[in-house]
Every structure is written in C-alpha cells, then in structure tokens.
XYZ file of N, CA, C and O in Angstrom:
524
model
N 0.827 -1.174 0.000
C 0.000 0.000 0.000
C 0.874 1.241 0.000
O 1.911 1.284 0.625
N 0.428 2.244 -0.679
C 1.123 3.519 -0.718
C 0.887 4.267 0.589
O -0.029 3.961 1.335
N 1.708 5.276 0.820
C 1.501 6.125 1.981
C 1.156 7.529 1.498
O 1.364 7.866 0.345
N 0.607 8.315 2.400
C 0.226 9.681 2.055
C 0.442 10.564 3.268
O 0.638 10.089 4.382
N 0.389 11.871 3.006
C 0.451 12.832 4.098
C -0.568 13.925 3.832
O -0.953 14.181 2.693
N -0.988 14.571 4.900
C -1.944 15.662 4.823
C -1.306 16.897 5.437
O -0.880 16.863 6.596
N -1.221 17.977 4.662
C -0.719 19.255 5.163
C -1.919 20.108 5.533
O -2.815 20.324 4.706
N -1.935 20.593 6.754
C -3.057 21.394 7.232
C -2.776 22.846 6.855
O -1.753 23.412 7.236
N -3.679 23.424 6.072
C -3.444 24.734 5.481
C -3.978 25.901 6.304
O -3.522 27.035 6.113
N -4.955 25.671 7.191
C -5.500 26.782 7.975
C -5.976 26.284 9.331
O -5.937 25.100 9.623
N -6.427 27.210 10.144
C -6.973 26.852 11.451
C -5.912 26.696 12.521
O -4.761 27.103 12.357
N -6.291 26.079 13.605
C -5.411 25.931 14.770
C -4.166 25.103 14.487
O -3.130 25.296 15.096
N -4.290 24.137 13.566
C -3.168 23.245 13.272
C -2.416 23.644 11.997
O -1.612 22.863 11.483
N -2.655 24.846 11.483
C -2.041 25.295 10.226
C -0.528 25.100 10.264
O 0.127 25.387 11.272
N 0.008 24.567 9.172
C 1.446 24.334 9.064
C 1.878 22.957 9.523
O 3.013 22.552 9.282
N 0.993 22.215 10.163
C 1.334 20.869 10.624
C 1.036 19.839 9.535
O 0.282 20.102 8.599
N 1.637 18.684 9.680
C 1.467 17.580 8.737
C 1.076 16.330 9.503
O 1.575 16.093 10.595
N 0.196 15.535 8.904
C -0.165 14.227 9.468
C 0.096 13.165 8.417
O -0.228 13.333 7.256
N 0.671 12.056 8.831
C 0.894 10.924 7.938
C -0.318 10.007 7.976
O -0.869 9.745 9.042
N -0.696 9.514 6.822
C -1.792 8.547 6.723
C -1.132 7.174 6.815
O -0.518 6.705 5.866
N -1.237 6.563 7.997
C -0.551 5.292 8.221
C -1.502 4.117 8.359
O -1.141 2.998 8.047
N -2.707 4.358 8.863
C -3.700 3.298 9.012
C -4.927 3.675 8.211
O -5.350 4.828 8.216
N -5.501 2.691 7.569
C -6.698 2.929 6.773
C -7.847 2.088 7.301
O -7.616 0.971 7.764
N -9.077 2.515 7.256
C -9.460 3.838 6.784
C -8.967 4.919 7.743
O -8.878 4.707 8.953
N -8.655 6.075 7.189
C -8.130 7.216 7.936
C -9.243 8.246 8.050
O -9.740 8.742 7.045
N -9.618 8.560 9.281
C -10.744 9.472 9.521
C -10.225 10.892 9.737
O -9.269 11.113 10.485
N -10.892 11.833 9.074
C -10.650 13.253 9.309
C -11.929 13.802 9.901
O -13.006 13.643 9.323
N -11.823 14.430 11.067
C -13.020 14.975 11.700
C -12.749 15.474 13.097
O -11.602 15.600 13.519
N -13.823 15.713 13.818
C -13.764 16.282 15.167
C -13.592 15.193 16.235
O -13.200 15.466 17.365
N -13.868 13.949 15.884
C -13.806 12.816 16.802
C -12.413 12.696 17.421
O -11.400 12.827 16.739
N -12.366 12.405 18.703
C -11.085 12.274 19.414
C -10.235 11.136 18.852
O -9.013 11.148 18.977
N -10.857 10.150 18.215
C -10.119 9.014 17.668
C -9.778 9.181 16.192
O -9.244 8.262 15.573
N -10.066 10.333 15.614
C -9.769 10.570 14.201
C -8.261 10.632 13.988
O -7.519 11.100 14.854
N -7.814 10.153 12.826
C -6.389 10.243 12.484
C -5.930 11.682 12.369
O -4.807 12.023 12.710
N -6.818 12.539 11.882
C -6.585 13.981 11.841
C -7.782 14.643 12.503
O -8.887 14.643 11.966
N -7.550 15.161 13.698
C -8.631 15.788 14.464
C -8.626 17.285 14.187
O -7.645 17.972 14.457
N -9.726 17.768 13.623
C -9.887 19.184 13.309
C -11.064 19.739 14.097
O -12.128 19.125 14.127
N -10.877 20.894 14.710
C -11.934 21.477 15.525
C -12.481 22.765 14.917
O -13.131 23.542 15.606
N -12.264 22.981 13.631
C -12.786 24.165 12.965
C -14.306 24.065 12.822
O -14.869 22.970 12.843
N -14.950 25.208 12.663
C -16.414 25.210 12.530
C -16.835 24.438 11.287
O -16.143 24.452 10.274
N -17.947 23.751 11.401
C -18.485 22.991 10.279
C -17.874 21.626 10.079
O -18.230 20.912 9.150
N -16.942 21.212 10.937
C -16.316 19.888 10.818
C -17.071 18.911 11.716
O -17.252 19.158 12.901
N -17.540 17.800 11.128
C -18.289 16.771 11.837
C -17.323 15.775 12.493
O -16.134 15.753 12.195
N -17.873 14.906 13.355
C -17.049 13.920 14.059
C -16.256 13.036 13.103
O -15.078 12.795 13.302
N -16.915 12.494 12.107
C -16.265 11.629 11.109
C -16.588 12.215 9.735
O -17.319 11.622 8.965
N -16.039 13.367 9.467
C -16.399 14.156 8.292
C -16.034 13.436 6.982
O -16.868 13.294 6.095
N -14.793 12.987 6.875
C -14.298 12.311 5.658
C -13.442 11.125 6.074
O -12.715 11.194 7.066
N -13.532 10.045 5.297
C -12.644 8.898 5.492
C -11.814 8.715 4.233
O -12.334 8.808 3.122
N -10.533 8.437 4.421
C -9.657 8.096 3.311
C -9.442 6.588 3.334
O -9.248 5.999 4.390
N -9.499 5.995 2.163
C -9.232 4.554 2.067
C -8.433 4.291 0.799
O -8.342 5.135 -0.085
N -7.852 3.106 0.746
C -7.070 2.680 -0.408
C -7.883 1.664 -1.181
O -8.364 0.686 -0.609
N -8.062 1.908 -2.465
C -8.760 0.961 -3.335
C -7.885 0.657 -4.536
O -7.336 1.567 -5.149
N -7.792 -0.601 -4.847
C -7.044 -1.002 -6.043
C -8.011 -1.086 -7.202
O -9.084 -1.654 -7.054
N -7.761 -0.545 -8.331
C -6.542 0.126 -8.780
C -6.614 1.647 -8.674
O -5.683 2.330 -9.073
N -7.713 2.200 -8.127
C -7.878 3.658 -8.112
C -6.816 4.384 -7.288
O -6.376 5.454 -7.645
N -6.466 3.841 -6.140
C -5.546 4.523 -5.229
C -6.309 5.059 -4.032
O -7.274 4.463 -3.567
N -5.900 6.226 -3.536
C -6.559 6.826 -2.383
C -7.896 7.425 -2.797
O -7.986 8.129 -3.797
N -8.922 7.134 -1.994
C -10.276 7.638 -2.257
C -10.775 8.301 -0.975
O -10.636 7.750 0.116
N -11.347 9.503 -1.139
C -11.977 10.206 -0.017
C -13.483 9.978 -0.112
O -14.068 10.100 -1.187
N -14.088 9.629 1.023
C -15.537 9.423 1.073
C -16.075 10.292 2.208
O -15.634 10.176 3.349
N -17.007 11.181 1.864
C -17.551 12.070 2.902
C -18.782 11.457 3.549
O -19.485 10.666 2.935
N -19.011 11.851 4.767
C -20.223 11.453 5.488
C -21.415 12.044 4.749
O -21.369 13.149 4.224
N -22.513 11.320 4.706
C -23.666 11.706 3.897
C -24.196 13.104 4.209
O -24.572 13.837 3.307
N -24.221 13.489 5.472
C -24.795 14.788 5.822
C -23.746 15.882 6.001
O -24.049 16.975 6.449
N -22.503 15.610 5.637
C -21.429 16.585 5.757
C -21.199 17.279 4.411
O -21.552 16.754 3.361
N -20.598 18.441 4.464
C -20.259 19.180 3.261
C -18.746 19.172 3.105
O -18.016 19.485 4.053
N -18.287 18.789 1.922
C -16.847 18.763 1.666
C -16.605 18.944 0.176
O -17.453 18.597 -0.647
N -15.431 19.491 -0.158
C -15.045 19.651 -1.560
C -13.612 19.194 -1.753
O -12.816 19.178 -0.820
N -13.314 18.821 -2.992
C -11.933 18.572 -3.416
C -11.665 19.554 -4.543
O -12.374 19.550 -5.550
N -10.691 20.414 -4.336
C -10.354 21.467 -5.304
C -11.579 22.299 -5.666
O -11.790 22.659 -6.821
N -12.428 22.562 -4.666
C -13.598 23.401 -4.868
C -14.817 22.696 -5.428
O -15.872 23.304 -5.583
N -14.715 21.389 -5.729
C -15.827 20.631 -6.307
C -16.436 19.703 -5.254
O -15.725 18.882 -4.674
N -17.748 19.802 -5.024
C -18.394 18.899 -4.067
C -18.246 17.437 -4.498
O -18.158 17.144 -5.685
N -18.219 16.543 -3.535
C -18.070 15.117 -3.839
C -18.758 14.271 -2.794
O -19.014 14.713 -1.685
N -19.052 13.056 -3.190
C -19.470 12.020 -2.256
C -18.302 11.064 -2.058
O -17.911 10.758 -0.951
N -17.751 10.597 -3.184
C -16.507 9.812 -3.196
C -15.634 10.399 -4.288
O -16.118 10.689 -5.377
N -14.358 10.555 -3.984
C -13.464 11.191 -4.936
C -12.076 10.567 -4.844
O -11.517 10.452 -3.759
N -11.549 10.170 -6.002
C -10.156 9.711 -6.057
C -9.261 10.919 -5.821
O -9.480 11.982 -6.393
N -8.276 10.747 -4.969
C -7.377 11.853 -4.647
C -6.097 11.769 -5.466
O -5.558 10.685 -5.686
N -5.648 12.937 -5.882
C -4.398 13.047 -6.629
C -3.447 13.947 -5.845
O -3.866 14.751 -5.014
N -2.188 13.823 -6.148
C -1.154 14.605 -5.489
C -1.479 16.094 -5.561
O -1.709 16.626 -6.632
N -1.527 16.755 -4.403
C -1.755 18.191 -4.351
C -3.206 18.606 -4.213
O -3.490 19.802 -4.079
N -4.152 17.660 -4.234
C -5.562 18.010 -4.091
C -5.804 18.691 -2.738
O -5.210 18.323 -1.723
N -6.703 19.677 -2.747
C -7.059 20.393 -1.517
C -8.468 19.988 -1.113
O -9.417 20.153 -1.880
N -8.591 19.440 0.085
C -9.888 19.077 0.652
C -10.344 20.203 1.566
O -9.554 20.699 2.379
N -11.604 20.598 1.430
C -12.205 21.579 2.333
C -13.333 20.887 3.081
O -14.236 20.321 2.478
N -13.232 20.910 4.406
C -14.224 20.280 5.272
C -14.692 21.340 6.241
O -13.944 21.721 7.131
N -15.898 21.845 6.053
C -16.340 22.946 6.899
C -15.367 24.104 6.739
O -15.052 24.519 5.634
N -14.830 24.585 7.858
C -13.882 25.694 7.821
C -12.428 25.280 7.722
O -11.529 26.103 7.883
N -12.159 24.020 7.453
C -10.780 23.519 7.412
C -10.341 23.222 5.979
O -11.137 22.774 5.158
N -9.061 23.472 5.714
C -8.468 23.137 4.422
C -7.243 22.259 4.669
O -6.386 22.586 5.484
N -7.195 21.149 3.920
C -6.121 20.170 4.056
C -5.649 19.793 2.664
O -6.469 19.556 1.775
N -4.335 19.730 2.471
C -3.801 19.343 1.162
C -3.256 17.919 1.232
O -2.526 17.568 2.154
N -3.644 17.124 0.229
C -3.279 15.710 0.149
C -2.013 15.553 -0.691
O -1.901 16.107 -1.778
N -1.074 14.776 -0.180
C 0.158 14.470 -0.917
C 0.456 12.986 -0.794
O 0.298 12.415 0.281
N 0.879 12.390 -1.887
C 1.372 11.022 -1.809
C 2.659 11.045 -1.015
O 3.469 11.961 -1.161
N 2.843 10.050 -0.168
C 4.016 10.009 0.688
C 5.256 9.590 -0.069
O 5.214 9.105 -1.199
N 6.381 9.806 0.591
C 7.646 9.391 0.021
C 7.695 7.876 -0.050
O 7.285 7.191 0.880
N 8.200 7.374 -1.145
C 8.340 5.939 -1.321
C 9.709 5.537 -0.808
O 10.719 6.098 -1.228
N 9.729 4.599 0.104
C 11.012 4.132 0.619
C 11.443 2.893 -0.156
O 10.629 2.047 -0.502
N 12.711 2.843 -0.437
C 13.254 1.709 -1.167
C 14.348 1.080 -0.325
O 15.176 1.779 0.254
N 14.325 -0.228 -0.276
C 15.346 -0.928 0.477
C 16.691 -0.734 -0.203
O 16.786 -0.661 -1.422
N 17.717 -0.696 0.608
C 19.061 -0.603 0.049
C 19.446 -1.988 -0.456
O 19.401 -2.959 0.283
N 19.796 -2.043 -1.718
C 20.091 -3.325 -2.349
C 21.564 -3.464 -2.737
O 21.921 -4.394 -3.452
N 22.413 -2.574 -2.284
C 23.818 -2.581 -2.690
C 24.492 -3.909 -2.345
O 25.196 -4.484 -3.188
N 24.303 -4.420 -1.139
C 24.946 -5.680 -0.743
C 24.434 -6.827 -1.606
O 25.222 -7.633 -2.118
N 23.130 -6.888 -1.807
C 22.549 -7.949 -2.619
C 23.063 -7.883 -4.061
O 23.401 -8.894 -4.655
N 23.113 -6.677 -4.627
C 23.621 -6.521 -5.996
C 25.088 -6.939 -6.090
O 25.490 -7.603 -7.045
N 25.881 -6.561 -5.099
C 27.303 -6.939 -5.085
C 27.463 -8.452 -5.039
O 28.288 -9.020 -5.767
N 26.675 -9.126 -4.212
C 26.747 -10.583 -4.123
C 26.334 -11.252 -5.434
O 26.943 -12.237 -5.859
N 25.310 -10.718 -6.113
C 24.884 -11.287 -7.398
C 25.985 -11.123 -8.439
O 26.313 -12.070 -9.170
N 26.582 -9.940 -8.509
C 27.673 -9.727 -9.472
C 28.874 -10.621 -9.160
O 29.505 -11.169 -10.063
N 29.201 -10.791 -7.877
C 30.315 -11.663 -7.490
C 30.022 -13.106 -7.911
O 30.905 -13.818 -8.409
N 28.777 -13.549 -7.732
C 28.402 -14.902 -8.135
C 28.504 -15.063 -9.650
O 28.964 -16.102 -10.151
N 28.083 -14.049 -10.407
C 28.194 -14.118 -11.875
C 29.646 -14.173 -12.327
O 29.999 -14.931 -13.241
N 30.499 -13.380 -11.699
C 31.931 -13.403 -12.042
C 32.529 -14.773 -11.706
O 33.287 -15.345 -12.498
N 32.167 -15.326 -10.541
C 32.675 -16.648 -10.150
C 32.190 -17.714 -11.128
O 32.957 -18.609 -11.516
N 30.938 -17.638 -11.564
C 30.399 -18.595 -12.520
C 31.130 -18.504 -13.858
O 31.498 -19.520 -14.454
N 31.364 -17.280 -14.328
C 32.089 -17.092 -15.594
C 33.512 -17.621 -15.475
O 34.023 -18.281 -16.401
N 34.173 -17.371 -14.343
C 35.535 -17.863 -14.136
C 35.556 -19.386 -14.113
O 36.450 -20.020 -14.695
N 34.562 -20.006 -13.463
C 34.492 -21.466 -13.417
C 34.268 -22.037 -14.812
O 34.869 -23.056 -15.189
N 33.450 -21.399 -15.620
C 33.219 -21.861 -16.989
C 34.493 -21.749 -17.825
O 34.824 -22.663 -18.592
N 35.204 -20.659 -17.697
C 36.479 -20.512 -18.427
C 37.491 -21.564 -17.986
O 38.222 -22.129 -18.820
N 37.537 -21.832 -16.706
C 38.458 -22.834 -16.203
C 38.105 -24.215 -16.791
O 38.989 -24.950 -17.239
N 36.805 -24.559 -16.804
C 36.378 -25.840 -17.368
C 36.701 -25.916 -18.854
O 37.155 -26.974 -19.337
N 36.500 -24.865 -19.580
C 36.783 -24.857 -21.021
C 38.271 -25.080 -21.264
O 38.668 -25.873 -22.122
N 39.119 -24.409 -20.481
C 40.569 -24.571 -20.681
C 41.066 -25.936 -20.224
O 41.961 -26.503 -20.831
N 40.489 -26.507 -19.186
C 40.920 -27.818 -18.685
C 40.438 -28.945 -19.585
O 41.156 -29.894 -19.859
N 39.149 -28.854 -19.998
C 38.586 -29.952 -20.790
C 38.848 -29.793 -22.275
O 38.848 -30.770 -23.015
N 39.037 -28.582 -22.726
C 39.236 -28.327 -24.151
C 40.680 -28.564 -24.586
O 40.955 -28.747 -25.760
N 41.614 -28.566 -23.711
C 43.013 -28.637 -24.087
C 43.592 -29.964 -24.010
O 43.976 -30.819 -24.641
C-alpha cells in the first residue's frame, strides 16, 4: 500500500502535517480521528480516506457533511497529489508520501560476485577440458 500525508493549510493546526498510516483514515472532530480538526463545520467523522485497487486513495464524505476537493463537491473522490480538501472551515492538502526503497547494494554486489565466479568457473572448465 502507498503512503500519504496531509498538510493542514489553515486553522489551529495550520502548518502541521499528518501521515496517513492506518486505513481507513478518519478526518473529523472525533477524538479518535487520524486527523482531528476542531474548525467550525467539521463533523465527528467528516471524511474517510481509504485505499482501493486500482484507483488509489479515495476520499468518502459522510452523507450529511459538506466537503469539496479542489472546490468541487463530492461524495466519493479519487485523490491526486496536491488536491485540496475543504471540510467545513478547514483546508487540508493531500500528498502522496515518500516511497522508501530498500538498500540493495549488498545484494547486488553478491549477485555480481556470483556471476563473475560462474564465468571464471566456466572458463576454467573450457581450458581444462578443451586442451
């Protein structure tokens, strides 16, 4: 699964960032929300983020809540890098998280060493058996 982050653009938490680590990820006023916002017009479970294959991250708003993505109202909306969600009086920007890659230098070195050893063994066999 991919990771994402949310940059809070206004309100009490302006300038802060939250990582989306567990899904579904709730944005709202609820104390157990992954991103708790206390701005006016924000419901307890205002929006949930989830991962769907192959779409990617999808935002789903609570039926009686008002929310937009890039100024457009939605019920369910696929999120793209840089999208701005507005929930009541709060604005949050969605970003795909950094992709971490395992360091493979040792593994690559061992594979190349094995290939060189195999080539050397083949040359040795050719010279011993061919001559």
